[in-house]
Amino acid sequence: MPEDIRKTHVLTTIANYFGFDQDSISSLYNHRALGNFLDDANCPLLSATRGHKHSVDLANEIKTNEGTQSLVQFKVRPDIITPENVHTNIFLSSMVDSPLDSLYYIVKSIFTPAIRDDKSSNSSNQQIQTSLNELEQVLRAAGKKSNKSSIGNVFHPKDEIDYWSNIVRDTSNKDKDIDRAKYFLELFDPVKADFNKLENLSFAQLLDVIDKTQDVYDELWKQVEYDEYPEQRMKHLLSITSHAFVQAIQKQLITIDLWLDSKDSMKNREYIRNSITICERWSLAVEQLTGTYWRNYNPHLWKGEVFKPTYLLQFKKRLNEIISIRSSYEQSMRFSSSVNKENLSAKKVFAPFMNFNAIQIDSYTDSQWYFATNQFENLMGNTDRDVAKQLREHFQRIRSNPQQMLVDFKRYSDLIQRETIRKELASERELLLGQLESDIRSLTDELNNLTNGRIGMGGNKKSITRGVNRTIIAASLDASRQIETKVDNIINDGEKLLGDLTGYARVSSLAKQLKQDLIDWRKDKFHEWCQDTIRAIDDPKQELSLETSGRLMELNSSDGKLRVLYGDRLVTLLNEVRQLSSLGYDIPSKINKCVDIGKKFYQYGVELQAIAHFYNTIDTEMIPSQQSMMLDLAKAFESLVKDPKVSQRGGGRDASGQITWDNPEQLTRYISTLRGTAEKLKTENLKLRRHHLTIQQIVCSLMNTDLLREPHKWHQQVQDIRKIMDTLTNEGYSAKNMKPWRSFWDRQLYKALDLQYTNGLKALNENLPDIKIDLIFGEKTIQYKLPSSLQAQSSIEAIKATYYREMKRFLSIPLTFKGCSDVSSSGKHLIFQ
């Protein structure tokens, strides 16, 4: 019997779809359903469902069973199938899980993109697009509703958001489930818009989205208001988010030429590096979340292994390999002769990579990539030997400088990874291996120093450098992380440059052991800090735990210092907890409770500390001779400290009149009163200092004012001093309290007076005012006459009397000089007594 081309075509299609040999389904050749489909014009379809052990069931209707795999062949027109129309009248459609899911995938992946990309802009096309979008949303919701707990329909972060949205919209759900879903949607809100347009974002925007996504996922995991976010679902969310970021990067890179040089070569290279940065940022975020933050979060611990975004890491590796191949080629060309450059053009050596899309990661492209790299190595073989010779000569010249060798090895790392060059530089790489081993020993010594360090204590122990606001525990952990970063660099550089050497396994083992020691040390250090802090909280002598019902401040009876019962150690603890939390450590609840109380009253504590510091140091700001003038204000301030109820007016205080931390309203009023009194004390002190400085300038001026020639100036400036002091007396300062200050300036005036009086005595005769004498010659004698005398007479005694009177006026100045003191109250002149 001749072969039926129609049956052969249909069965071959079925065999190819299920991956069977055609002979294994030859028994279906005469199947009734197959004959009906081909020969009956009114039979619209043929459904082939995969059975057990390479069997296929045929039917003229669609049988839907969850998990079954089906292929449906259907007629476009109700005709009998002939050899002529077998290729034009039969359409194909596969069925996965359920008809709803299958229709959803067809609409989403085929028809919606096809119609969207159709250049036609007529109104019917627009209506179809709108209808398809609505249908897609309905099908998605229906598919998820049919299997609420499944994550199989979630392929993108925006699908996860839709999943929770559907729970909210479904009124048949329990209220608590709807509230939980609403809360999750609120947490997703900061990244919802970004996920919807992820593939259209720039590299800078993608980095910003990664930071926001890390924060959102952290809040999702750590929320305690509702049932926990399932770990398995979070793993899936991290996985699809990784794929979404890769897809966004691939869309950016698909338009650039990865291999051939052009005017945009630098820009293209920058695109690849930015892509690697995005991959590194997300892989680090995932590692921090699942390896540190969530693993130490007791309310919801991450129990599984640290999540590795495998696909994203493979993609990053491929990008690094592309950069490495391009870089090694360019470096080779710089070392090579012009002949090699002509024979090894970029178009020739990179031709093997142009036959496939290198940024797509799958088993097929992996094999193509491996084949292309081997071809590239073969093409570059002769050039690599020339390059290796030049590199060996270069490393021989700097052999005595191991650090420079390490720098240059990193510089030419892309070249050294090429097989031929690696072998040629074996001895130089052995030398580098020894240097890395020495570096590991040095880092081990740093860890030992860190372990034995005594930060902030005496002795010759090496202390840790820390920032101004960095706490000791945080600085210690930071130092260990810095050491670990150096160890990671050694591991990464060693694996890249020295991984094939026989001695590398031992060095790698030392480095990995040191890294583990650092991790263990940090755990032990944090555990030790927790234990010490909890003991300090329980110990009342440590004054770490704030007793909210206790007093605010107290005066030390031994030294008179004012001490706030909100200790510096508590302030340090607040900083420690804040910094440790930022490093991802989970703080014990007892410490958190103490810190929460401390935070609540931190503002009050800081204000009281500032007031106490002012009170304890105000005496150093006061001028000693003025301290008695500040006595009344100081007593008023002290009375507020000793008896806080003085600040209260009316009710609002307990029976004892004591103000405590746990009464914010009362505490605020008390601090306001204290601050006002302290401010008044400060203001008055500044005013008195200002007057003191003014008088000081006057007295210094008098030191240089001639008492004999300018007595009126002396008189005026002393009057100015007395006027300042009288003004203060009128302002309410008592004469008794001002006496020490007046006496001080009397002594200073005495010094100025003594200086100018002594200088005046030395030149008194030369500097006395001129005495005008008329010389008269008459009656055969010479006579002297003072102008003030009415009659001429020869009276030398009158002239002498005038001379002595002028001299006495200067000599008697100390007897009439009035200083600053109140003579009526003191009863004596301190200027000369």
PDB file of N, CA and C in Angstrom, residues 384-456:
ATOM      1  N   ASP A 384      52.057  34.670  21.300  1.00  0.00           N
ATOM      2  CA  ASP A 384      52.146  34.485  22.752  1.00  0.00           C
ATOM      3  C   ASP A 384      53.558  34.116  23.176  1.00  0.00           C
ATOM      4  N   ARG A 385      54.268  33.314  22.362  1.00  0.00           N
ATOM      5  CA  ARG A 385      55.638  32.951  22.724  1.00  0.00           C
ATOM      6  C   ARG A 385      56.548  34.170  22.690  1.00  0.00           C
ATOM      7  N   ASP A 386      56.360  35.042  21.706  1.00  0.00           N
ATOM      8  CA  ASP A 386      57.151  36.279  21.655  1.00  0.00           C
ATOM      9  C   ASP A 386      56.837  37.178  22.850  1.00  0.00           C
ATOM     10  N   VAL A 387      55.578  37.276  23.189  1.00  0.00           N
ATOM     11  CA  VAL A 387      55.163  38.104  24.326  1.00  0.00           C
ATOM     12  C   VAL A 387      55.721  37.545  25.623  1.00  0.00           C
ATOM     13  N   ALA A 388      55.684  36.224  25.768  1.00  0.00           N
ATOM     14  CA  ALA A 388      56.196  35.591  26.988  1.00  0.00           C
ATOM     15  C   ALA A 388      57.679  35.881  27.166  1.00  0.00           C
ATOM     16  N   LYS A 389      58.427  35.868  26.067  1.00  0.00           N
ATOM     17  CA  LYS A 389      59.858  36.158  26.143  1.00  0.00           C
ATOM     18  C   LYS A 389      60.095  37.577  26.651  1.00  0.00           C
ATOM     19  N   GLN A 390      59.345  38.525  26.136  1.00  0.00           N
ATOM     20  CA  GLN A 390      59.508  39.915  26.571  1.00  0.00           C
ATOM     21  C   GLN A 390      59.061  40.105  28.023  1.00  0.00           C
ATOM     22  N   LEU A 391      57.998  39.428  28.410  1.00  0.00           N
ATOM     23  CA  LEU A 391      57.547  39.525  29.800  1.00  0.00           C
ATOM     24  C   LEU A 391      58.569  38.926  30.751  1.00  0.00           C
ATOM     25  N   ARG A 392      59.195  37.809  30.346  1.00  0.00           N
ATOM     26  CA  ARG A 392      60.201  37.191  31.207  1.00  0.00           C
ATOM     27  C   ARG A 392      61.370  38.141  31.421  1.00  0.00           C
ATOM     28  N   GLU A 393      61.788  38.799  30.369  1.00  0.00           N
ATOM     29  CA  GLU A 393      62.883  39.773  30.494  1.00  0.00           C
ATOM     30  C   GLU A 393      62.479  40.917  31.418  1.00  0.00           C
ATOM     31  N   HIS A 394      61.237  41.342  31.304  1.00  0.00           N
ATOM     32  CA  HIS A 394      60.752  42.431  32.169  1.00  0.00           C
ATOM     33  C   HIS A 394      60.755  42.010  33.634  1.00  0.00           C
ATOM     34  N   PHE A 395      60.263  40.812  33.921  1.00  0.00           N
ATOM     35  CA  PHE A 395      60.195  40.352  35.313  1.00  0.00           C
ATOM     36  C   PHE A 395      61.586  40.053  35.875  1.00  0.00           C
ATOM     37  N   GLN A 396      62.536  39.676  35.005  1.00  0.00           N
ATOM     38  CA  GLN A 396      63.904  39.465  35.474  1.00  0.00           C
ATOM     39  C   GLN A 396      64.510  40.776  35.972  1.00  0.00           C
ATOM     40  N   ARG A 397      64.146  41.875  35.315  1.00  0.00           N
ATOM     41  CA  ARG A 397      64.696  43.176  35.716  1.00  0.00           C
ATOM     42  C   ARG A 397      64.170  43.634  37.070  1.00  0.00           C
ATOM     43  N   ILE A 398      62.957  43.243  37.428  1.00  0.00           N
ATOM     44  CA  ILE A 398      62.366  43.700  38.699  1.00  0.00           C
ATOM     45  C   ILE A 398      62.274  42.555  39.708  1.00  0.00           C
ATOM     46  N   ARG A 399      63.085  41.517  39.495  1.00  0.00           N
ATOM     47  CA  ARG A 399      63.026  40.326  40.348  1.00  0.00           C
ATOM     48  C   ARG A 399      63.287  40.655  41.811  1.00  0.00           C
ATOM     49  N   SER A 400      64.115  41.675  42.063  1.00  0.00           N
ATOM     50  CA  SER A 400      64.473  42.027  43.444  1.00  0.00           C
ATOM     51  C   SER A 400      63.382  42.824  44.150  1.00  0.00           C
ATOM     52  N   ASN A 401      62.334  43.156  43.443  1.00  0.00           N
ATOM     53  CA  ASN A 401      61.236  43.941  44.023  1.00  0.00           C
ATOM     54  C   ASN A 401      59.932  43.143  43.907  1.00  0.00           C
ATOM     55  N   PRO A 402      59.667  42.254  44.886  1.00  0.00           N
ATOM     56  CA  PRO A 402      58.487  41.372  44.789  1.00  0.00           C
ATOM     57  C   PRO A 402      57.168  42.135  44.686  1.00  0.00           C
ATOM     58  N   GLN A 403      57.062  43.258  45.406  1.00  0.00           N
ATOM     59  CA  GLN A 403      55.810  44.010  45.364  1.00  0.00           C
ATOM     60  C   GLN A 403      55.539  44.563  43.968  1.00  0.00           C
ATOM     61  N   GLN A 404      56.603  45.045  43.311  1.00  0.00           N
ATOM     62  CA  GLN A 404      56.438  45.548  41.952  1.00  0.00           C
ATOM     63  C   GLN A 404      56.087  44.415  40.995  1.00  0.00           C
ATOM     64  N   MET A 405      56.660  43.231  41.260  1.00  0.00           N
ATOM     65  CA  MET A 405      56.315  42.072  40.433  1.00  0.00           C
ATOM     66  C   MET A 405      54.829  41.758  40.534  1.00  0.00           C
ATOM     67  N   LEU A 406      54.299  41.811  41.775  1.00  0.00           N
ATOM     68  CA  LEU A 406      52.879  41.528  41.970  1.00  0.00           C
ATOM     69  C   LEU A 406      52.019  42.545  41.229  1.00  0.00           C
ATOM     70  N   VAL A 407      52.427  43.819  41.292  1.00  0.00           N
ATOM     71  CA  VAL A 407      51.677  44.869  40.594  1.00  0.00           C
ATOM     72  C   VAL A 407      51.664  44.612  39.090  1.00  0.00           C
ATOM     73  N   ASP A 408      52.828  44.244  38.537  1.00  0.00           N
ATOM     74  CA  ASP A 408      52.905  44.029  37.093  1.00  0.00           C
ATOM     75  C   ASP A 408      52.222  42.734  36.665  1.00  0.00           C
ATOM     76  N   PHE A 409      52.261  41.731  37.535  1.00  0.00           N
ATOM     77  CA  PHE A 409      51.517  40.510  37.226  1.00  0.00           C
ATOM     78  C   PHE A 409      50.023  40.817  37.101  1.00  0.00           C
ATOM     79  N   LYS A 410      49.519  41.653  38.002  1.00  0.00           N
ATOM     80  CA  LYS A 410      48.107  42.045  37.913  1.00  0.00           C
ATOM     81  C   LYS A 410      47.859  42.872  36.657  1.00  0.00           C
ATOM     82  N   ARG A 411      48.838  43.708  36.338  1.00  0.00           N
ATOM     83  CA  ARG A 411      48.698  44.572  35.162  1.00  0.00           C
ATOM     84  C   ARG A 411      48.560  43.741  33.888  1.00  0.00           C
ATOM     85  N   TYR A 412      49.349  42.667  33.811  1.00  0.00           N
ATOM     86  CA  TYR A 412      49.328  41.818  32.619  1.00  0.00           C
ATOM     87  C   TYR A 412      48.582  40.509  32.872  1.00  0.00           C
ATOM     88  N   SER A 413      47.635  40.542  33.811  1.00  0.00           N
ATOM     89  CA  SER A 413      46.939  39.305  34.186  1.00  0.00           C
ATOM     90  C   SER A 413      46.188  38.683  33.013  1.00  0.00           C
ATOM     91  N   ASP A 414      45.610  39.516  32.153  1.00  0.00           N
ATOM     92  CA  ASP A 414      44.881  38.970  31.006  1.00  0.00           C
ATOM     93  C   ASP A 414      45.813  38.202  30.072  1.00  0.00           C
ATOM     94  N   LEU A 415      47.032  38.713  29.898  1.00  0.00           N
ATOM     95  CA  LEU A 415      48.007  38.011  29.066  1.00  0.00           C
ATOM     96  C   LEU A 415      48.467  36.718  29.725  1.00  0.00           C
ATOM     97  N   ILE A 416      48.720  36.798  31.032  1.00  0.00           N
ATOM     98  CA  ILE A 416      49.297  35.653  31.737  1.00  0.00           C
ATOM     99  C   ILE A 416      48.306  34.499  31.829  1.00  0.00           C
ATOM    100  N   GLN A 417      47.036  34.771  31.685  1.00  0.00           N
ATOM    101  CA  GLN A 417      46.048  33.692  31.721  1.00  0.00           C
ATOM    102  C   GLN A 417      46.048  32.867  30.441  1.00  0.00           C
ATOM    103  N   ARG A 418      46.709  33.338  29.402  1.00  0.00           N
ATOM    104  CA  ARG A 418      46.792  32.570  28.159  1.00  0.00           C
ATOM    105  C   ARG A 418      47.748  31.401  28.360  1.00  0.00           C
ATOM    106  N   GLU A 419      47.358  30.249  27.864  1.00  0.00           N
ATOM    107  CA  GLU A 419      48.040  28.994  28.185  1.00  0.00           C
ATOM    108  C   GLU A 419      49.529  29.038  27.858  1.00  0.00           C
ATOM    109  N   THR A 420      49.885  29.509  26.687  1.00  0.00           N
ATOM    110  CA  THR A 420      51.289  29.531  26.269  1.00  0.00           C
ATOM    111  C   THR A 420      52.116  30.419  27.179  1.00  0.00           C
ATOM    112  N   ILE A 421      51.603  31.591  27.486  1.00  0.00           N
ATOM    113  CA  ILE A 421      52.344  32.539  28.330  1.00  0.00           C
ATOM    114  C   ILE A 421      52.446  32.016  29.756  1.00  0.00           C
ATOM    115  N   ARG A 422      51.406  31.377  30.261  1.00  0.00           N
ATOM    116  CA  ARG A 422      51.450  30.803  31.613  1.00  0.00           C
ATOM    117  C   ARG A 422      52.610  29.825  31.736  1.00  0.00           C
ATOM    118  N   LYS A 423      52.764  28.962  30.743  1.00  0.00           N
ATOM    119  CA  LYS A 423      53.827  27.954  30.807  1.00  0.00           C
ATOM    120  C   LYS A 423      55.206  28.587  30.704  1.00  0.00           C
ATOM    121  N   GLU A 424      55.343  29.583  29.849  1.00  0.00           N
ATOM    122  CA  GLU A 424      56.642  30.223  29.654  1.00  0.00           C
ATOM    123  C   GLU A 424      57.094  31.003  30.890  1.00  0.00           C
ATOM    124  N   LEU A 425      56.150  31.477  31.686  1.00  0.00           N
ATOM    125  CA  LEU A 425      56.484  32.287  32.875  1.00  0.00           C
ATOM    126  C   LEU A 425      56.358  31.476  34.161  1.00  0.00           C
ATOM    127  N   ALA A 426      56.585  30.188  34.084  1.00  0.00           N
ATOM    128  CA  ALA A 426      56.403  29.320  35.254  1.00  0.00           C
ATOM    129  C   ALA A 426      57.318  29.722  36.406  1.00  0.00           C
ATOM    130  N   SER A 427      58.612  29.979  36.144  1.00  0.00           N
ATOM    131  CA  SER A 427      59.549  30.308  37.232  1.00  0.00           C
ATOM    132  C   SER A 427      59.200  31.647  37.869  1.00  0.00           C
ATOM    133  N   GLU A 428      58.809  32.624  37.059  1.00  0.00           N
ATOM    134  CA  GLU A 428      58.429  33.926  37.609  1.00  0.00           C
ATOM    135  C   GLU A 428      57.167  33.805  38.459  1.00  0.00           C
ATOM    136  N   ARG A 429      56.264  32.961  38.044  1.00  0.00           N
ATOM    137  CA  ARG A 429      55.037  32.780  38.825  1.00  0.00           C
ATOM    138  C   ARG A 429      55.307  32.032  40.124  1.00  0.00           C
ATOM    139  N   GLU A 430      56.321  31.148  40.111  1.00  0.00           N
ATOM    140  CA  GLU A 430      56.720  30.481  41.356  1.00  0.00           C
ATOM    141  C   GLU A 430      57.242  31.505  42.362  1.00  0.00           C
ATOM    142  N   LEU A 431      57.999  32.481  41.865  1.00  0.00           N
ATOM    143  CA  LEU A 431      58.503  33.542  42.737  1.00  0.00           C
ATOM    144  C   LEU A 431      57.347  34.357  43.310  1.00  0.00           C
ATOM    145  N   LEU A 432      56.363  34.651  42.485  1.00  0.00           N
ATOM    146  CA  LEU A 432      55.189  35.388  42.955  1.00  0.00           C
ATOM    147  C   LEU A 432      54.420  34.574  43.992  1.00  0.00           C
ATOM    148  N   LEU A 433      54.368  33.273  43.809  1.00  0.00           N
ATOM    149  CA  LEU A 433      53.684  32.407  44.768  1.00  0.00           C
ATOM    150  C   LEU A 433      54.332  32.526  46.144  1.00  0.00           C
ATOM    151  N   GLY A 434      55.661  32.577  46.172  1.00  0.00           N
ATOM    152  CA  GLY A 434      56.359  32.755  47.446  1.00  0.00           C
ATOM    153  C   GLY A 434      56.036  34.087  48.089  1.00  0.00           C
ATOM    154  N   GLN A 435      55.882  35.136  47.267  1.00  0.00           N
ATOM    155  CA  GLN A 435      55.530  36.450  47.803  1.00  0.00           C
ATOM    156  C   GLN A 435      54.135  36.436  48.405  1.00  0.00           C
ATOM    157  N   LEU A 436      53.200  35.769  47.749  1.00  0.00           N
ATOM    158  CA  LEU A 436      51.841  35.688  48.292  1.00  0.00           C
ATOM    159  C   LEU A 436      51.830  34.927  49.607  1.00  0.00           C
ATOM    160  N   GLU A 437      52.643  33.886  49.707  1.00  0.00           N
ATOM    161  CA  GLU A 437      52.717  33.138  50.967  1.00  0.00           C
ATOM    162  C   GLU A 437      53.264  34.025  52.081  1.00  0.00           C
ATOM    163  N   SER A 438      54.252  34.867  51.741  1.00  0.00           N
ATOM    164  CA  SER A 438      54.788  35.811  52.726  1.00  0.00           C
ATOM    165  C   SER A 438      53.727  36.826  53.138  1.00  0.00           C
ATOM    166  N   ASP A 439      52.933  37.280  52.176  1.00  0.00           N
ATOM    167  CA  ASP A 439      51.858  38.224  52.493  1.00  0.00           C
ATOM    168  C   ASP A 439      50.831  37.598  53.431  1.00  0.00           C
ATOM    169  N   ILE A 440      50.550  36.321  53.229  1.00  0.00           N
ATOM    170  CA  ILE A 440      49.589  35.638  54.106  1.00  0.00           C
ATOM    171  C   ILE A 440      50.121  35.590  55.530  1.00  0.00           C
ATOM    172  N   ARG A 441      51.429  35.330  55.683  1.00  0.00           N
ATOM    173  CA  ARG A 441      52.014  35.318  57.032  1.00  0.00           C
ATOM    174  C   ARG A 441      51.892  36.698  57.676  1.00  0.00           C
ATOM    175  N   SER A 442      52.128  37.747  56.887  1.00  0.00           N
ATOM    176  CA  SER A 442      52.011  39.107  57.433  1.00  0.00           C
ATOM    177  C   SER A 442      50.580  39.395  57.875  1.00  0.00           C
ATOM    178  N   LEU A 443      49.622  38.960  57.078  1.00  0.00           N
ATOM    179  CA  LEU A 443      48.219  39.170  57.440  1.00  0.00           C
ATOM    180  C   LEU A 443      47.837  38.339  58.658  1.00  0.00           C
ATOM    181  N   THR A 444      48.444  37.165  58.795  1.00  0.00           N
ATOM    182  CA  THR A 444      48.207  36.359  60.001  1.00  0.00           C
ATOM    183  C   THR A 444      48.723  37.085  61.230  1.00  0.00           C
ATOM    184  N   ASP A 445      49.896  37.739  61.097  1.00  0.00           N
ATOM    185  CA  ASP A 445      50.427  38.535  62.212  1.00  0.00           C
ATOM    186  C   ASP A 445      49.489  39.696  62.536  1.00  0.00           C
ATOM    187  N   GLU A 446      48.898  40.301  61.509  1.00  0.00           N
ATOM    188  CA  GLU A 446      47.939  41.386  61.758  1.00  0.00           C
ATOM    189  C   GLU A 446      46.738  40.884  62.539  1.00  0.00           C
ATOM    190  N   LEU A 447      46.281  39.683  62.206  1.00  0.00           N
ATOM    191  CA  LEU A 447      45.165  39.103  62.958  1.00  0.00           C
ATOM    192  C   LEU A 447      45.563  38.847  64.405  1.00  0.00           C
ATOM    193  N   ASN A 448      46.797  38.370  64.610  1.00  0.00           N
ATOM    194  CA  ASN A 448      47.267  38.136  65.981  1.00  0.00           C
ATOM    195  C   ASN A 448      47.347  39.447  66.753  1.00  0.00           C
ATOM    196  N   ASN A 449      47.843  40.495  66.094  1.00  0.00           N
ATOM    197  CA  ASN A 449      47.885  41.805  66.750  1.00  0.00           C
ATOM    198  C   ASN A 449      46.479  42.293  67.078  1.00  0.00           C
ATOM    199  N   LEU A 450      45.568  42.038  66.168  1.00  0.00           N
ATOM    200  CA  LEU A 450      44.177  42.433  66.388  1.00  0.00           C
ATOM    201  C   LEU A 450      43.586  41.663  67.557  1.00  0.00           C
ATOM    202  N   THR A 451      43.907  40.386  67.639  1.00  0.00           N
ATOM    203  CA  THR A 451      43.394  39.544  68.726  1.00  0.00           C
ATOM    204  C   THR A 451      43.941  39.984  70.070  1.00  0.00           C
ATOM    205  N   ASN A 452      45.218  40.378  70.105  1.00  0.00           N
ATOM    206  CA  ASN A 452      45.861  40.754  71.365  1.00  0.00           C
ATOM    207  C   ASN A 452      45.757  42.238  71.666  1.00  0.00           C
ATOM    208  N   GLY A 453      45.166  43.014  70.761  1.00  0.00           N
ATOM    209  CA  GLY A 453      45.089  44.466  70.951  1.00  0.00           C
ATOM    210  C   GLY A 453      44.243  44.839  72.148  1.00  0.00           C
ATOM    211  N   ARG A 454      44.613  45.932  72.789  1.00  0.00           N
ATOM    212  CA  ARG A 454      43.849  46.475  73.919  1.00  0.00           C
ATOM    213  C   ARG A 454      43.540  47.921  73.594  1.00  0.00           C
ATOM    214  N   ILE A 455      42.446  48.126  72.924  1.00  0.00           N
ATOM    215  CA  ILE A 455      42.107  49.465  72.449  1.00  0.00           C
ATOM    216  C   ILE A 455      41.686  50.338  73.611  1.00  0.00           C
ATOM    217  N   GLY A 456      42.249  51.539  73.675  1.00  0.00           N
ATOM    218  CA  GLY A 456      41.830  52.489  74.689  1.00  0.00           C
ATOM    219  C   GLY A 456      42.383  52.207  76.066  1.00  0.00           C
TER     220      GLY A 456
END
